Structure formats: structure tokens, C-alpha cells
Amino acid sequence: MDLAAPDAAQRVWHEVLGPEAGSREQYEARIHGKKLPLANIDRPAPPPATPMLRHQYAKAMRRATRTPAKAKRARRRPVSTPSLPQIEPLVTLWTSYIRDALGLHGLTRTSANLRLQSTSYVTSLQTSLLKMDWTGAHVTVIRSSQPTHVHISGIIVQETHETLRIVTDGSIKCTYALLTHQASPNATPCSA
């Protein structure tokens, strides 16, 4: 090691690292003339140099600063209230769908009463009704965990897992409902 005329930085370098410091050539190549941050070590790292690393860095930054998916969906879909005349074709479509699915074409009241006396037919009818699409059906909420939803009557315009959106007199009410097995002569019972 040539330490004939070491400057102050090289002396510190050799005192800190000891024999691992290497020769003067290694010091010149690695340290001499370079800026060494002695303070502010928490400074953010510079962006990566290669395109692939830049892409990964940008992707990580997007993930760190992304908005929640629920907020994105709320901005993407403005809620518009459909009017009752716009929904009437949906109601007629649903009525024909139910008649076809349950085989109610040409059924008289007496033949329907004979069918309904069979418990197995009623059970299969209830399970098939619960599996059907309810968009376009007239419903009345008879039970709900939220008292303001009870006695709401209207037409279902959207059905998700446990949510029914019901249009009543031109306004959308969002009720969380589970369809029950109870039979009601005028409306579909809902409970939450």
C-alpha cells in the first residue's frame, strides 16, 4: 500500500476499513472525486436507469398510490333513476319469462289448485322461483332489518348477490333483501 502522501479522506477511508480498504488505486477508483452523502441517508433513491427497472418502479408507485376500486366504480357509473314508463317493457319481459320457466301457459285456476295441493310440486316451485332472475318483478318488502324498507313496493331494476334495487314512483331505493320461502298472493316477500 502506498500511503506516502495520503489526504484526509484517504486516511479516514483506511482507518474505518482497515486492511480491507485496499490500495490507493482502489481508493481512487471507488471514492476519490465522488460525493459521499454523510447525512440525509433517508433520501429517496434515484429512479432506475434501465427501461425494465423504470417500468417496475412505475408499477410499484402506481400500486402504492392507487385509489380504492370502490371509489373508481362510483366515479365510473353515475346512478341514474329510470322512470316507470322506461321499465314497463322489462316488466312484460319478466312476466313472459316466468310463465315460460314455470310452464304456466294455458293453466286454469282449477288445474293450478290441483298442482298446488302437492307438497313436492310446491317445494320444487319455491326452489325454482328463488333461483330465477327477479329483474322486472313487482315486489313488496314485508320484512327488513331496516324499518324504512318495510312496505316498499315497486319494480326490481337491479339484482346482485343480496341487494335488490327497487324503483318506486320514479326513485330508486336500495334494499338489502333475502328472498324467503313464504308465499304471498300479491307480492314477492323480502326479508333482510
Short mmCIF file of C-alpha atoms in Angstrom, two decimals:
data_model
loop_
_atom_site.label_atom_id
_atom_site.label_comp_id
_atom_site.label_asym_id
_atom_site.label_seq_id
_atom_site.Cartn_x
_atom_site.Cartn_y
_atom_site.Cartn_z
CA MET A 1 0.00 0.00 0.00
CA ASP A 2 1.33 3.37 -0.96
CA LEU A 3 0.47 5.76 1.86
CA ALA A 4 3.26 8.31 1.27
CA ALA A 5 1.03 11.36 0.80
CA PRO A 6 -2.47 10.46 1.90
CA ASP A 7 -5.04 13.18 2.04
CA ALA A 8 -7.58 13.41 4.87
CA ALA A 9 -10.32 11.44 3.09
CA GLN A 10 -7.96 8.59 2.27
CA ARG A 11 -6.76 8.50 5.88
CA VAL A 12 -10.36 8.22 7.12
CA TRP A 13 -11.01 5.54 4.49
CA HIS A 14 -8.08 3.44 5.74
CA GLU A 15 -8.92 3.99 9.42
CA VAL A 16 -12.53 2.92 9.01
CA LEU A 17 -11.97 -0.11 6.80
CA GLY A 18 -8.52 -1.15 7.96
CA PRO A 19 -6.83 -3.79 5.78
CA GLU A 20 -9.98 -4.20 3.62
CA ALA A 21 -9.53 -0.63 2.34
CA GLY A 22 -7.25 -1.81 -0.45
CA SER A 23 -4.64 0.11 -2.36
CA ARG A 24 -4.53 3.73 -3.44
CA GLU A 25 -5.77 2.70 -6.91
CA GLN A 26 -8.91 1.18 -5.39
CA TYR A 27 -9.44 4.32 -3.35
CA GLU A 28 -9.03 6.47 -6.47
CA ALA A 29 -11.48 4.27 -8.44
CA ARG A 30 -14.16 3.96 -5.77
CA ILE A 31 -14.04 7.12 -3.64
CA HIS A 32 -11.82 9.93 -4.92
CA GLY A 33 -13.77 12.74 -6.61
CA LYS A 34 -17.19 11.26 -5.75
CA LYS A 35 -19.81 12.80 -3.50
CA LEU A 36 -20.44 10.79 -0.38
CA PRO A 37 -23.66 11.57 1.49
CA LEU A 38 -22.71 11.62 5.15
CA ALA A 39 -26.09 12.93 6.28
CA ASN A 40 -29.66 12.58 4.97
CA ILE A 41 -29.34 8.87 4.29
CA ASP A 42 -33.15 8.58 4.16
CA ARG A 43 -33.21 10.48 0.88
CA PRO A 44 -35.30 8.64 -1.75
CA ALA A 45 -33.34 6.56 -4.20
CA PRO A 46 -32.97 7.90 -7.72
CA PRO A 47 -35.22 6.36 -10.37
CA PRO A 48 -33.80 3.26 -12.07
CA ALA A 49 -31.75 3.60 -15.21
CA THR A 50 -32.91 0.70 -17.38
CA PRO A 51 -36.33 0.68 -19.08
CA MET A 52 -37.38 -2.58 -17.39
CA LEU A 53 -36.48 -1.28 -13.93
CA ARG A 54 -38.22 2.01 -14.75
CA HIS A 55 -41.35 0.05 -15.66
CA GLN A 56 -41.22 -1.95 -12.41
CA TYR A 57 -40.63 1.22 -10.40
CA ALA A 58 -43.59 2.98 -12.07
CA LYS A 59 -45.80 -0.06 -11.45
CA ALA A 60 -44.86 -0.13 -7.76
CA MET A 61 -45.56 3.60 -7.46
CA ARG A 62 -48.99 3.17 -9.11
CA ARG A 63 -49.86 0.40 -6.66
CA ALA A 64 -48.74 2.48 -3.70
CA THR A 65 -50.83 5.50 -4.71
CA ARG A 66 -53.88 3.85 -6.29
CA THR A 67 -57.40 4.78 -5.33
CA PRO A 68 -59.67 2.06 -3.97
CA ALA A 69 -61.67 0.09 -6.53
CA LYS A 70 -64.95 1.07 -4.91
CA ALA A 71 -64.18 4.77 -5.42
CA LYS A 72 -63.28 4.12 -9.06
CA ARG A 73 -66.56 2.30 -9.68
CA ALA A 74 -68.51 5.11 -8.04
CA ARG A 75 -66.94 7.64 -10.39
CA ARG A 76 -67.35 5.42 -13.43
CA ARG A 77 -71.07 4.65 -13.06
CA PRO A 78 -73.32 7.59 -12.35
CA VAL A 79 -76.57 6.46 -10.76
CA SER A 80 -79.49 7.44 -12.94
CA THR A 81 -83.09 6.93 -11.95
CA PRO A 82 -85.13 5.19 -14.63
CA SER A 83 -88.75 6.23 -14.95
CA LEU A 84 -91.67 3.82 -14.73
CA PRO A 85 -92.51 4.06 -18.49
CA GLN A 86 -88.92 3.01 -19.24
CA ILE A 87 -89.31 -0.05 -17.01
CA GLU A 88 -92.68 -1.29 -18.36
CA PRO A 89 -91.10 -3.35 -21.20
CA LEU A 90 -88.89 -5.01 -18.58
CA VAL A 91 -91.98 -6.00 -16.58
CA THR A 92 -93.70 -7.60 -19.58
CA LEU A 93 -90.47 -9.41 -20.46
CA TRP A 94 -90.17 -10.74 -16.89
CA THR A 95 -93.82 -11.88 -16.87
CA SER A 96 -93.38 -13.90 -20.06
CA TYR A 97 -90.07 -15.30 -18.71
CA ILE A 98 -91.76 -16.57 -15.53
CA ARG A 99 -94.69 -18.08 -17.45
CA ASP A 100 -92.30 -19.96 -19.75
CA ALA A 101 -89.99 -21.09 -16.93
CA LEU A 102 -92.81 -22.38 -14.71
CA GLY A 103 -94.96 -23.78 -17.51
CA LEU A 104 -98.00 -21.61 -16.75
CA HIS A 105 -99.27 -21.20 -20.35
CA GLY A 106 -102.86 -22.42 -20.69
CA LEU A 107 -103.15 -23.24 -16.98
CA THR A 108 -106.62 -22.75 -15.47
CA ARG A 109 -107.35 -21.91 -11.84
CA THR A 110 -108.64 -25.44 -11.09
CA SER A 111 -105.60 -27.15 -12.61
CA ALA A 112 -103.32 -24.74 -10.74
CA ASN A 113 -105.10 -25.55 -7.45
CA LEU A 114 -104.68 -29.27 -8.11
CA ARG A 115 -100.95 -28.77 -8.70
CA LEU A 116 -100.55 -26.64 -5.57
CA GLN A 117 -102.04 -29.39 -3.37
CA SER A 118 -98.92 -31.47 -3.99
CA THR A 119 -96.20 -30.60 -1.46
CA SER A 120 -93.41 -31.80 -3.72
CA TYR A 121 -94.64 -29.51 -6.52
CA VAL A 122 -94.80 -26.53 -4.14
CA THR A 123 -91.28 -27.23 -2.85
CA SER A 124 -89.85 -27.51 -6.36
CA LEU A 125 -91.76 -24.38 -7.36
CA GLN A 126 -90.29 -22.42 -4.44
CA THR A 127 -86.71 -23.51 -5.13
CA SER A 128 -87.03 -22.73 -8.83
CA LEU A 129 -88.54 -19.32 -8.03
CA LEU A 130 -85.65 -18.48 -5.73
CA LYS A 131 -83.12 -19.34 -8.44
CA MET A 132 -84.78 -17.24 -11.14
CA ASP A 133 -83.92 -13.73 -12.24
CA TRP A 134 -86.04 -11.11 -10.47
CA THR A 135 -85.20 -8.06 -12.59
CA GLY A 136 -88.56 -6.67 -13.71
CA ALA A 137 -90.71 -8.22 -10.97
CA HIS A 138 -93.23 -6.32 -8.84
CA VAL A 139 -92.23 -6.79 -5.19
CA THR A 140 -93.23 -5.59 -1.75
CA VAL A 141 -90.81 -5.72 1.16
CA ILE A 142 -92.61 -7.25 4.15
CA ARG A 143 -89.64 -7.77 6.49
CA SER A 144 -86.34 -5.93 6.75
CA SER A 145 -83.65 -5.22 9.33
CA GLN A 146 -84.04 -1.57 8.38
CA PRO A 147 -87.54 -0.33 9.26
CA THR A 148 -87.63 2.25 6.46
CA HIS A 149 -87.51 -0.52 3.85
CA VAL A 150 -90.65 -2.28 5.08
CA HIS A 151 -93.75 -1.80 2.88
CA ILE A 152 -91.75 -0.53 -0.10
CA SER A 153 -93.49 -1.66 -3.28
CA GLY A 154 -92.02 -1.33 -6.72
CA ILE A 155 -90.21 -2.96 -9.61
CA ILE A 156 -86.77 -4.52 -9.28
CA VAL A 157 -84.32 -2.90 -11.71
CA GLN A 158 -81.08 -4.46 -10.46
CA GLU A 159 -80.37 -7.66 -8.58
CA THR A 160 -76.99 -8.56 -7.12
CA HIS A 161 -75.97 -11.17 -4.54
CA GLU A 162 -78.07 -9.85 -1.65
CA THR A 163 -79.19 -6.46 -2.92
CA LEU A 164 -82.34 -5.56 -4.78
CA ARG A 165 -82.70 -2.10 -6.31
CA ILE A 166 -86.36 -1.25 -6.40
CA VAL A 167 -87.92 1.62 -8.37
CA THR A 168 -90.85 3.19 -6.55
CA ASP A 169 -92.61 6.16 -8.16
CA GLY A 170 -89.52 7.22 -10.10
CA SER A 171 -86.99 6.92 -7.26
CA ILE A 172 -84.55 4.09 -6.67
CA LYS A 173 -84.49 2.52 -3.23
CA CYS A 174 -81.62 0.20 -2.47
CA THR A 175 -82.72 -2.52 -0.10
CA TYR A 176 -80.65 -5.39 1.13
CA ALA A 177 -83.00 -8.31 0.95
CA LEU A 178 -83.04 -12.08 1.02
CA LEU A 179 -85.92 -13.77 -0.73
CA THR A 180 -87.76 -16.11 1.62
CA HIS A 181 -89.77 -19.27 1.10
CA GLN A 182 -93.04 -17.71 2.26
CA ALA A 183 -95.83 -17.33 -0.24
CA SER A 184 -97.73 -14.07 -0.66
CA PRO A 185 -100.68 -13.73 -3.03
CA ASN A 186 -99.87 -10.22 -4.31
CA ALA A 187 -96.14 -9.72 -3.97
CA THR A 188 -92.81 -11.35 -3.53
CA PRO A 189 -91.79 -11.30 0.14
CA CYS A 190 -88.37 -9.99 1.01
CA SER A 191 -86.59 -10.02 4.33
CA ALA A 192 -83.18 -8.86 5.46
#
